């Protein structure tokens, strides 16, 4: 469907990306932006992020930063964003630390002690909810919470969490992202740390999780932003996009973080974004329509995608770089993002068909340089 007023249809059963006749920054009142892999990576701004966000803000779009990273406080995140050239205040930042602190405060009496395995962001969020952070299982905590503590987190902290969980204390986690993007590549995230404690305690209990894609994070975001027509912007299918799906709001996937085109084409329905763009410049433009043809193919821009012999096929259209029915050449002869959008239509509809499977995308993505 084409979005004209920011009231897009949520992705239940989505078989192709949606289009928009106006720039996304005009169709939606608030961008709920993930940080790691979307705005910055390893502390440095992602290419085009600063400029694109500046234009979106100047045009009236409210920018909120929603992160599963519980390491830093909202004040520290806002200061970092401002240093990068993205002016922000602490109130613009929503973290999984805040979401899990609210979740714990709903379950335990005010003033309760909570064993913290994580960074300052988690401690500040707990204090904001009237809870008392402690460092040891011997400090009489009534619960234990894990949040990302950074690459220098001492191994002994995981042991401390394991002792508390083994004694039967309620266990919480800010999020369970297995990885986190950084300047040097992809590293282990809080989900990997949670797995360490799970293994050490015999896998008999599960933590209550607050972060994306689960409802506590969506609740925290709505309460703090007051967004009426939000657009979730992220780089992860299993947190950002699934969180938007669970919250019934539209989403934009950008390819500046952990998700690549092959993963997108294999996405299950709850991981399929409303829109797809290379980077945050996608906020500043409309989105082309992906048209489902009667023959089962999908057209976007100058390309047609279909499935043949279990594999995805991409063809040029008459009047485009390739002639009707000809294979799209490699080397940038077509708009790569239009090709990806058309391929999503072909791949997702094939996967959803009765007895269907995910078609092979290796050859066509190689020709596109993806």
mmCIF file of C-alpha atoms in Angstrom:
data_model
loop_
_atom_site.group_PDB
_atom_site.id
_atom_site.type_symbol
_atom_site.label_atom_id
_atom_site.label_comp_id
_atom_site.label_asym_id
_atom_site.label_seq_id
_atom_site.Cartn_x
_atom_site.Cartn_y
_atom_site.Cartn_z
ATOM 1 C CA UNK A 1 0.000 0.000 0.000
ATOM 2 C CA UNK A 2 1.053 3.604 -0.392
ATOM 3 C CA UNK A 3 1.242 5.734 2.736
ATOM 4 C CA UNK A 4 0.018 9.295 2.270
ATOM 5 C CA UNK A 5 -0.646 10.529 5.780
ATOM 6 C CA UNK A 6 1.534 8.594 8.176
ATOM 7 C CA UNK A 7 -1.208 6.088 8.976
ATOM 8 C CA UNK A 8 0.565 3.105 7.500
ATOM 9 C CA UNK A 9 -0.658 -0.457 7.798
ATOM 10 C CA UNK A 10 1.262 -2.603 10.237
ATOM 11 C CA UNK A 11 3.185 -5.493 8.713
ATOM 12 C CA UNK A 12 0.876 -8.417 9.536
ATOM 13 C CA UNK A 13 1.227 -10.725 6.540
ATOM 14 C CA UNK A 14 3.353 -8.132 4.709
ATOM 15 C CA UNK A 15 4.548 -9.510 1.374
ATOM 16 C CA UNK A 16 6.311 -6.423 0.045
ATOM 17 C CA UNK A 17 7.638 -3.104 1.338
ATOM 18 C CA UNK A 18 5.202 -0.192 1.269
ATOM 19 C CA UNK A 19 5.474 3.030 -0.700
ATOM 20 C CA UNK A 20 5.021 6.629 0.407
ATOM 21 C CA UNK A 21 4.122 9.561 -1.830
ATOM 22 C CA UNK A 22 5.674 12.026 0.621
ATOM 23 C CA UNK A 23 9.002 12.003 2.500
ATOM 24 C CA UNK A 24 8.847 9.798 5.569
ATOM 25 C CA UNK A 25 9.876 12.769 7.707
ATOM 26 C CA UNK A 26 6.570 14.388 6.706
ATOM 27 C CA UNK A 27 4.411 11.254 6.865
ATOM 28 C CA UNK A 28 5.319 10.557 10.522
ATOM 29 C CA UNK A 29 5.544 12.938 13.466
ATOM 30 C CA UNK A 30 8.264 11.097 15.399
ATOM 31 C CA UNK A 31 11.231 8.943 14.429
ATOM 32 C CA UNK A 32 12.035 6.338 17.085
ATOM 33 C CA UNK A 33 15.672 5.802 16.179
ATOM 34 C CA UNK A 34 17.883 2.972 17.291
ATOM 35 C CA UNK A 35 21.425 4.171 18.002
ATOM 36 C CA UNK A 36 24.065 1.454 17.530
ATOM 37 C CA UNK A 37 24.335 0.760 13.807
ATOM 38 C CA UNK A 38 21.834 3.474 12.867
ATOM 39 C CA UNK A 39 23.101 6.810 14.209
ATOM 40 C CA UNK A 40 26.568 5.763 15.317
ATOM 41 C CA UNK A 41 28.863 2.731 15.433
ATOM 42 C CA UNK A 42 31.728 2.423 17.863
ATOM 43 C CA UNK A 43 31.203 6.018 18.969
ATOM 44 C CA UNK A 44 31.499 7.537 15.495
ATOM 45 C CA UNK A 45 28.583 8.828 13.448
ATOM 46 C CA UNK A 46 27.287 6.561 10.701
ATOM 47 C CA UNK A 47 27.775 8.153 7.240
ATOM 48 C CA UNK A 48 25.004 10.629 6.333
ATOM 49 C CA UNK A 49 23.325 10.290 9.747
ATOM 50 C CA UNK A 50 24.133 13.755 11.093
ATOM 51 C CA UNK A 51 23.063 15.563 7.930
ATOM 52 C CA UNK A 52 19.892 13.518 7.419
ATOM 53 C CA UNK A 53 18.721 13.916 10.994
ATOM 54 C CA UNK A 54 19.399 17.649 10.859
ATOM 55 C CA UNK A 55 17.177 18.040 7.798
ATOM 56 C CA UNK A 56 14.417 15.866 9.312
ATOM 57 C CA UNK A 57 14.466 17.877 12.533
ATOM 58 C CA UNK A 58 14.424 21.194 10.683
ATOM 59 C CA UNK A 59 11.350 19.994 8.815
ATOM 60 C CA UNK A 60 9.451 19.432 12.044
ATOM 61 C CA UNK A 61 10.021 15.751 12.771
ATOM 62 C CA UNK A 62 10.585 14.901 16.440
ATOM 63 C CA UNK A 63 13.624 12.687 16.929
ATOM 64 C CA UNK A 64 13.740 10.210 19.808
ATOM 65 C CA UNK A 65 16.564 7.750 20.383
ATOM 66 C CA UNK A 66 15.483 4.304 21.544
ATOM 67 C CA UNK A 67 18.272 1.912 22.421
ATOM 68 C CA UNK A 68 18.598 -1.554 23.904
ATOM 69 C CA UNK A 69 22.072 -0.575 25.098
ATOM 70 C CA UNK A 70 21.756 -0.109 28.870
ATOM 71 C CA UNK A 71 25.382 0.891 29.444
ATOM 72 C CA UNK A 72 25.120 4.679 29.487
ATOM 73 C CA UNK A 73 22.708 7.133 31.056
ATOM 74 C CA UNK A 74 20.364 9.227 28.878
ATOM 75 C CA UNK A 75 22.439 12.296 29.838
ATOM 76 C CA UNK A 76 25.628 10.640 28.579
ATOM 77 C CA UNK A 77 23.959 9.472 25.358
ATOM 78 C CA UNK A 78 22.507 12.938 24.692
ATOM 79 C CA UNK A 79 25.903 14.542 25.296
ATOM 80 C CA UNK A 80 27.531 12.095 22.879
ATOM 81 C CA UNK A 81 24.913 12.734 20.204
ATOM 82 C CA UNK A 82 25.352 16.484 20.572
ATOM 83 C CA UNK A 83 29.127 16.119 20.213
ATOM 84 C CA UNK A 84 28.561 14.196 16.983
ATOM 85 C CA UNK A 85 26.444 17.059 15.634
ATOM 86 C CA UNK A 86 23.012 15.655 16.510
ATOM 87 C CA UNK A 87 21.587 17.997 19.175
ATOM 88 C CA UNK A 88 19.760 15.993 21.830
ATOM 89 C CA UNK A 89 18.595 16.242 25.424
ATOM 90 C CA UNK A 90 18.313 13.476 27.993
ATOM 91 C CA UNK A 91 14.544 13.455 27.549
ATOM 92 C CA UNK A 92 15.023 12.475 23.899
ATOM 93 C CA UNK A 93 16.736 9.210 24.897
ATOM 94 C CA UNK A 94 14.873 6.056 25.951
ATOM 95 C CA UNK A 95 16.945 3.059 27.060
ATOM 96 C CA UNK A 96 16.249 -0.551 27.923
ATOM 97 C CA UNK A 97 17.678 0.255 31.364
ATOM 98 C CA UNK A 98 14.695 2.559 31.961
ATOM 99 C CA UNK A 99 12.274 -0.091 30.696
ATOM 100 C CA UNK A 100 13.664 -2.871 32.885
ATOM 101 C CA UNK A 101 13.820 -0.587 35.938
ATOM 102 C CA UNK A 102 10.102 0.144 35.541
ATOM 103 C CA UNK A 103 9.439 -3.587 35.124
ATOM 104 C CA UNK A 104 11.294 -4.394 38.360
ATOM 105 C CA UNK A 105 9.654 -1.529 40.260
ATOM 106 C CA UNK A 106 6.258 -2.954 39.293
ATOM 107 C CA UNK A 107 7.228 -6.274 40.905
ATOM 108 C CA UNK A 108 9.103 -5.363 44.114
ATOM 109 C CA UNK A 109 8.519 -2.906 46.990
ATOM 110 C CA UNK A 110 9.969 0.601 46.796
ATOM 111 C CA UNK A 111 13.421 0.828 48.330
ATOM 112 C CA UNK A 112 14.280 -2.787 47.488
ATOM 113 C CA UNK A 113 17.868 -3.766 46.812
ATOM 114 C CA UNK A 114 18.663 -5.029 43.322
ATOM 115 C CA UNK A 115 21.880 -6.763 42.309
ATOM 116 C CA UNK A 116 23.220 -4.944 39.231
ATOM 117 C CA UNK A 117 25.296 -6.644 36.556
ATOM 118 C CA UNK A 118 25.872 -3.797 34.115
ATOM 119 C CA UNK A 119 26.858 -0.168 33.789
ATOM 120 C CA UNK A 120 25.953 3.230 35.160
ATOM 121 C CA UNK A 121 22.906 3.547 32.913
ATOM 122 C CA UNK A 122 21.276 0.644 34.736
ATOM 123 C CA UNK A 123 22.122 2.022 38.187
ATOM 124 C CA UNK A 124 20.710 5.455 37.416
ATOM 125 C CA UNK A 125 17.514 3.961 35.988
ATOM 126 C CA UNK A 126 16.965 1.847 39.119
ATOM 127 C CA UNK A 127 17.460 4.840 41.401
ATOM 128 C CA UNK A 128 14.977 6.798 39.281
ATOM 129 C CA UNK A 129 12.401 4.126 40.198
ATOM 130 C CA UNK A 130 13.209 4.225 43.931
ATOM 131 C CA UNK A 131 15.312 1.063 43.969
ATOM 132 C CA UNK A 132 18.766 0.547 45.516
ATOM 133 C CA UNK A 133 21.548 -0.915 43.300
ATOM 134 C CA UNK A 134 23.964 -3.324 45.022
ATOM 135 C CA UNK A 135 27.032 -5.202 43.800
ATOM 136 C CA UNK A 136 26.939 -8.539 45.616
ATOM 137 C CA UNK A 137 24.581 -11.443 46.120
ATOM 138 C CA UNK A 138 25.531 -11.101 49.792
ATOM 139 C CA UNK A 139 24.006 -7.594 50.013
ATOM 140 C CA UNK A 140 20.470 -8.953 50.511
ATOM 141 C CA UNK A 141 19.076 -8.134 47.060
ATOM 142 C CA UNK A 142 15.507 -9.140 46.210
ATOM 143 C CA UNK A 143 16.226 -9.350 42.462
ATOM 144 C CA UNK A 144 19.097 -9.441 39.977
ATOM 145 C CA UNK A 145 19.259 -7.509 36.704
ATOM 146 C CA UNK A 146 21.647 -7.759 33.766
ATOM 147 C CA UNK A 147 22.382 -5.001 31.257
ATOM 148 C CA UNK A 148 25.186 -4.440 28.785
ATOM 149 C CA UNK A 149 28.332 -3.574 30.743
ATOM 150 C CA UNK A 150 30.758 -2.913 27.911
ATOM 151 C CA UNK A 151 33.671 -4.998 26.625
ATOM 152 C CA UNK A 152 35.605 -4.599 29.882
ATOM 153 C CA UNK A 153 32.941 -6.215 32.075
ATOM 154 C CA UNK A 154 34.784 -8.483 34.587
ATOM 155 C CA UNK A 155 33.961 -12.178 34.354
ATOM 156 C CA UNK A 156 33.309 -12.220 38.090
ATOM 157 C CA UNK A 157 30.159 -10.140 37.588
ATOM 158 C CA UNK A 158 28.556 -13.015 35.670
ATOM 159 C CA UNK A 159 29.461 -15.347 38.534
ATOM 160 C CA UNK A 160 27.777 -12.970 40.993
ATOM 161 C CA UNK A 161 24.605 -13.022 38.895
ATOM 162 C CA UNK A 162 24.745 -16.820 38.733
ATOM 163 C CA UNK A 163 24.954 -17.130 42.521
ATOM 164 C CA UNK A 164 21.878 -14.912 42.940
ATOM 165 C CA UNK A 165 19.817 -16.657 40.243
ATOM 166 C CA UNK A 166 20.748 -20.084 41.642
ATOM 167 C CA UNK A 167 19.370 -18.969 45.022
ATOM 168 C CA UNK A 168 16.007 -18.284 43.416
ATOM 169 C CA UNK A 169 16.093 -14.488 43.094
ATOM 170 C CA UNK A 170 13.899 -13.054 40.334
ATOM 171 C CA UNK A 171 16.083 -12.476 37.268
ATOM 172 C CA UNK A 172 15.683 -9.575 34.843
ATOM 173 C CA UNK A 173 17.512 -8.520 31.691
ATOM 174 C CA UNK A 174 17.466 -5.162 29.963
ATOM 175 C CA UNK A 175 17.657 -6.916 26.598
ATOM 176 C CA UNK A 176 18.914 -10.077 24.939
ATOM 177 C CA UNK A 177 20.693 -8.768 21.820
ATOM 178 C CA UNK A 178 23.380 -11.378 21.210
ATOM 179 C CA UNK A 179 25.616 -8.902 19.375
ATOM 180 C CA UNK A 180 26.410 -5.207 19.274
ATOM 181 C CA UNK A 181 28.078 -3.320 16.381
ATOM 182 C CA UNK A 182 31.277 -1.396 17.072
ATOM 183 C CA UNK A 183 34.024 0.443 15.237
ATOM 184 C CA UNK A 184 36.046 -2.758 14.746
ATOM 185 C CA UNK A 185 33.148 -5.050 13.924
ATOM 186 C CA UNK A 186 30.401 -7.010 15.658
ATOM 187 C CA UNK A 187 30.973 -7.927 19.309
ATOM 188 C CA UNK A 188 29.021 -9.864 21.953
ATOM 189 C CA UNK A 189 26.022 -8.048 23.411
ATOM 190 C CA UNK A 190 24.033 -8.396 26.606
ATOM 191 C CA UNK A 191 22.245 -11.453 25.260
ATOM 192 C CA UNK A 192 25.567 -13.291 25.195
ATOM 193 C CA UNK A 193 26.104 -12.340 28.853
ATOM 194 C CA UNK A 194 22.617 -13.568 29.721
ATOM 195 C CA UNK A 195 23.457 -16.889 28.074
ATOM 196 C CA UNK A 196 26.534 -17.208 30.297
ATOM 197 C CA UNK A 197 24.363 -16.947 33.416
ATOM 198 C CA UNK A 198 21.726 -19.257 31.940
ATOM 199 C CA UNK A 199 24.341 -21.952 31.288
ATOM 200 C CA UNK A 200 25.922 -21.522 34.720
ATOM 201 C CA UNK A 201 22.549 -21.972 36.425
ATOM 202 C CA UNK A 202 21.606 -25.063 34.454
ATOM 203 C CA UNK A 203 19.106 -23.373 32.116
ATOM 204 C CA UNK A 204 16.284 -23.935 34.592
ATOM 205 C CA UNK A 205 14.997 -20.355 34.709
ATOM 206 C CA UNK A 206 14.472 -17.538 32.225
ATOM 207 C CA UNK A 207 14.891 -13.817 32.874
ATOM 208 C CA UNK A 208 12.106 -11.285 32.439
ATOM 209 C CA UNK A 209 13.255 -9.175 29.495
ATOM 210 C CA UNK A 210 12.285 -5.536 28.952
ATOM 211 C CA UNK A 211 14.035 -4.371 25.787
ATOM 212 C CA UNK A 212 13.056 -4.440 22.136
ATOM 213 C CA UNK A 213 11.157 -6.262 20.692
ATOM 214 C CA UNK A 214 9.088 -6.830 23.837
ATOM 215 C CA UNK A 215 6.129 -4.759 25.117
ATOM 216 C CA UNK A 216 7.866 -3.145 28.157
ATOM 217 C CA UNK A 217 10.189 -1.186 25.866
ATOM 218 C CA UNK A 218 7.330 -0.087 23.633
ATOM 219 C CA UNK A 219 5.388 1.033 26.717
ATOM 220 C CA UNK A 220 8.379 3.016 27.991
ATOM 221 C CA UNK A 221 8.834 4.677 24.610
ATOM 222 C CA UNK A 222 5.186 5.696 24.280
ATOM 223 C CA UNK A 223 5.094 7.059 27.838
ATOM 224 C CA UNK A 224 8.229 9.148 27.358
ATOM 225 C CA UNK A 225 7.700 10.467 23.803
ATOM 226 C CA UNK A 226 3.948 10.865 23.449
ATOM 227 C CA UNK A 227 4.333 10.024 19.741
ATOM 228 C CA UNK A 228 1.067 9.877 17.753
ATOM 229 C CA UNK A 229 2.394 8.714 14.355
ATOM 230 C CA UNK A 230 5.753 7.096 15.131
ATOM 231 C CA UNK A 231 8.165 5.467 12.706
ATOM 232 C CA UNK A 232 10.630 2.972 14.169
ATOM 233 C CA UNK A 233 14.041 3.231 12.487
ATOM 234 C CA UNK A 234 16.514 0.430 13.050
ATOM 235 C CA UNK A 235 19.114 -1.967 11.718
ATOM 236 C CA UNK A 236 18.048 -5.181 13.456
ATOM 237 C CA UNK A 237 15.189 -7.402 12.348
ATOM 238 C CA UNK A 238 14.795 -9.258 15.641
ATOM 239 C CA UNK A 239 14.634 -6.166 17.870
ATOM 240 C CA UNK A 240 13.828 -2.929 16.026
ATOM 241 C CA UNK A 241 11.579 -4.338 13.315
ATOM 242 C CA UNK A 242 9.939 -7.018 15.440
ATOM 243 C CA UNK A 243 9.404 -4.413 18.164
ATOM 244 C CA UNK A 244 7.565 -2.202 15.674
ATOM 245 C CA UNK A 245 5.515 -5.203 14.546
ATOM 246 C CA UNK A 246 4.569 -6.033 18.147
ATOM 247 C CA UNK A 247 3.672 -2.401 18.820
ATOM 248 C CA UNK A 248 1.564 -2.063 15.681
ATOM 249 C CA UNK A 249 3.642 0.774 14.183
ATOM 250 C CA UNK A 250 5.525 1.215 10.902
ATOM 251 C CA UNK A 251 9.260 0.723 10.526
ATOM 252 C CA UNK A 252 12.234 1.651 8.350
ATOM 253 C CA UNK A 253 15.186 -0.732 8.063
ATOM 254 C CA UNK A 254 18.583 0.775 7.210
ATOM 255 C CA UNK A 255 21.595 -1.215 6.063
ATOM 256 C CA UNK A 256 24.206 0.585 8.187
ATOM 257 C CA UNK A 257 24.278 -1.982 10.997
ATOM 258 C CA UNK A 258 23.972 -5.722 11.438
ATOM 259 C CA UNK A 259 21.318 -6.722 8.861
ATOM 260 C CA UNK A 260 22.266 -7.451 5.264
ATOM 261 C CA UNK A 261 20.115 -7.992 2.193
ATOM 262 C CA UNK A 262 20.264 -11.787 2.395
ATOM 263 C CA UNK A 263 18.871 -11.735 5.927
ATOM 264 C CA UNK A 264 16.126 -9.320 4.902
ATOM 265 C CA UNK A 265 15.006 -11.568 2.051
ATOM 266 C CA UNK A 266 14.735 -14.501 4.487
ATOM 267 C CA UNK A 267 12.743 -12.480 7.030
ATOM 268 C CA UNK A 268 9.734 -14.073 8.681
ATOM 269 C CA UNK A 269 6.561 -11.919 8.731
ATOM 270 C CA UNK A 270 7.262 -10.253 12.091
ATOM 271 C CA UNK A 271 10.735 -9.227 10.867
ATOM 272 C CA UNK A 272 9.595 -7.529 7.657
ATOM 273 C CA UNK A 273 9.941 -3.722 7.714
ATOM 274 C CA UNK A 274 7.450 -1.305 6.212
ATOM 275 C CA UNK A 275 10.234 0.500 4.325
ATOM 276 C CA UNK A 276 13.815 -0.212 3.320
ATOM 277 C CA UNK A 277 16.661 2.288 2.762
ATOM 278 C CA UNK A 278 20.424 2.239 2.533
ATOM 279 C CA UNK A 279 20.852 4.760 5.361
ATOM 280 C CA UNK A 280 19.086 7.566 7.210
ATOM 281 C CA UNK A 281 18.729 9.622 4.039
ATOM 282 C CA UNK A 282 15.727 7.395 3.460
ATOM 283 C CA UNK A 283 13.838 9.556 5.961
ATOM 284 C CA UNK A 284 14.037 12.542 3.641
ATOM 285 C CA UNK A 285 12.403 11.043 0.561
ATOM 286 C CA UNK A 286 9.268 9.223 -0.449
ATOM 287 C CA UNK A 287 9.404 5.480 -0.932
ATOM 288 C CA UNK A 288 8.718 3.883 -4.321
ATOM 289 C CA UNK A 289 5.752 1.585 -4.719
ATOM 290 C CA UNK A 290 6.427 -2.135 -5.078
ATOM 291 C CA UNK A 291 3.789 -3.391 -7.509
ATOM 292 C CA UNK A 292 2.569 -6.994 -7.513
ATOM 293 C CA UNK A 293 2.012 -8.130 -11.100
ATOM 294 C CA UNK A 294 -0.532 -10.726 -12.211
ATOM 295 C CA UNK A 295 2.236 -13.131 -13.186
ATOM 296 C CA UNK A 296 3.528 -13.224 -9.593
ATOM 297 C CA UNK A 297 6.464 -10.906 -10.174
ATOM 298 C CA UNK A 298 7.121 -7.656 -8.301
ATOM 299 C CA UNK A 299 8.164 -4.375 -9.909
ATOM 300 C CA UNK A 300 9.932 -1.432 -8.288
ATOM 301 C CA UNK A 301 11.490 1.375 -10.274
ATOM 302 C CA UNK A 302 13.229 -0.103 -13.291
ATOM 303 C CA UNK A 303 13.424 -3.719 -12.168
ATOM 304 C CA UNK A 304 11.206 -6.787 -11.939
ATOM 305 C CA UNK A 305 11.834 -9.584 -9.432
ATOM 306 C CA UNK A 306 10.428 -13.096 -9.607
ATOM 307 C CA UNK A 307 11.181 -16.670 -8.611
ATOM 308 C CA UNK A 308 12.283 -19.256 -11.147
ATOM 309 C CA UNK A 309 13.513 -22.743 -10.371
ATOM 310 C CA UNK A 310 13.738 -21.975 -6.668
ATOM 311 C CA UNK A 311 15.947 -18.930 -7.176
ATOM 312 C CA UNK A 312 15.306 -15.201 -7.264
ATOM 313 C CA UNK A 313 15.588 -13.564 -10.680
ATOM 314 C CA UNK A 314 15.946 -9.857 -11.396
ATOM 315 C CA UNK A 315 15.146 -8.366 -14.811
ATOM 316 C CA UNK A 316 15.295 -4.918 -16.354
ATOM 317 C CA UNK A 317 12.148 -3.238 -17.656
ATOM 318 C CA UNK A 318 11.651 -1.670 -21.035
ATOM 319 C CA UNK A 319 13.068 1.829 -21.021
ATOM 320 C CA UNK A 320 15.409 1.088 -18.109
ATOM 321 C CA UNK A 321 19.081 0.091 -18.274
ATOM 322 C CA UNK A 322 18.099 -3.393 -19.414
ATOM 323 C CA UNK A 323 15.422 -4.283 -21.924
ATOM 324 C CA UNK A 324 12.210 -6.085 -21.026
ATOM 325 C CA UNK A 325 12.973 -9.603 -19.890
ATOM 326 C CA UNK A 326 16.743 -9.140 -19.887
ATOM 327 C CA UNK A 327 18.855 -9.906 -16.848
ATOM 328 C CA UNK A 328 19.804 -6.813 -14.892
ATOM 329 C CA UNK A 329 23.528 -6.170 -15.340
ATOM 330 C CA UNK A 330 25.898 -5.835 -12.418
ATOM 331 C CA UNK A 331 27.984 -2.787 -11.626
ATOM 332 C CA UNK A 332 25.387 -0.262 -10.542
ATOM 333 C CA UNK A 333 23.247 -0.114 -13.691
ATOM 334 C CA UNK A 334 20.067 -0.114 -11.559
ATOM 335 C CA UNK A 335 19.017 1.470 -8.293
ATOM 336 C CA UNK A 336 20.160 -1.178 -5.853
ATOM 337 C CA UNK A 337 17.545 -0.318 -3.249
ATOM 338 C CA UNK A 338 14.742 -0.568 -5.815
ATOM 339 C CA UNK A 339 16.107 -4.014 -6.681
ATOM 340 C CA UNK A 340 16.145 -5.021 -3.006
ATOM 341 C CA UNK A 341 12.550 -3.822 -2.550
ATOM 342 C CA UNK A 342 11.355 -5.809 -5.568
ATOM 343 C CA UNK A 343 13.284 -8.861 -4.387
ATOM 344 C CA UNK A 344 11.617 -8.598 -0.978
ATOM 345 C CA UNK A 345 8.243 -8.875 -2.686
ATOM 346 C CA UNK A 346 9.250 -11.952 -4.621
ATOM 347 C CA UNK A 347 11.017 -13.652 -1.704
ATOM 348 C CA UNK A 348 8.425 -12.922 0.984
ATOM 349 C CA UNK A 349 5.439 -13.931 -1.133
ATOM 350 C CA UNK A 350 7.191 -17.161 -2.156
ATOM 351 C CA UNK A 351 8.012 -17.985 1.459
ATOM 352 C CA UNK A 352 4.396 -17.389 2.514
ATOM 353 C CA UNK A 353 2.885 -19.511 -0.250
ATOM 354 C CA UNK A 354 1.434 -22.877 0.720
ATOM 355 C CA UNK A 355 4.270 -25.367 0.496
ATOM 356 C CA UNK A 356 6.627 -22.536 -0.384
ATOM 357 C CA UNK A 357 10.148 -21.971 0.838
ATOM 358 C CA UNK A 358 12.695 -19.181 0.880
ATOM 359 C CA UNK A 359 14.118 -18.877 -2.658
ATOM 360 C CA UNK A 360 17.871 -18.798 -3.174
ATOM 361 C CA UNK A 361 19.208 -15.243 -3.455
ATOM 362 C CA UNK A 362 22.933 -15.884 -3.737
ATOM 363 C CA UNK A 363 23.453 -15.202 -7.438
ATOM 364 C CA UNK A 364 21.233 -12.139 -7.745
ATOM 365 C CA UNK A 365 22.696 -10.491 -4.637
ATOM 366 C CA UNK A 366 26.214 -11.172 -5.892
ATOM 367 C CA UNK A 367 25.402 -9.381 -9.150
ATOM 368 C CA UNK A 368 24.139 -6.417 -7.129
ATOM 369 C CA UNK A 369 27.299 -6.384 -5.045
ATOM 370 C CA UNK A 370 25.407 -7.211 -1.846
#
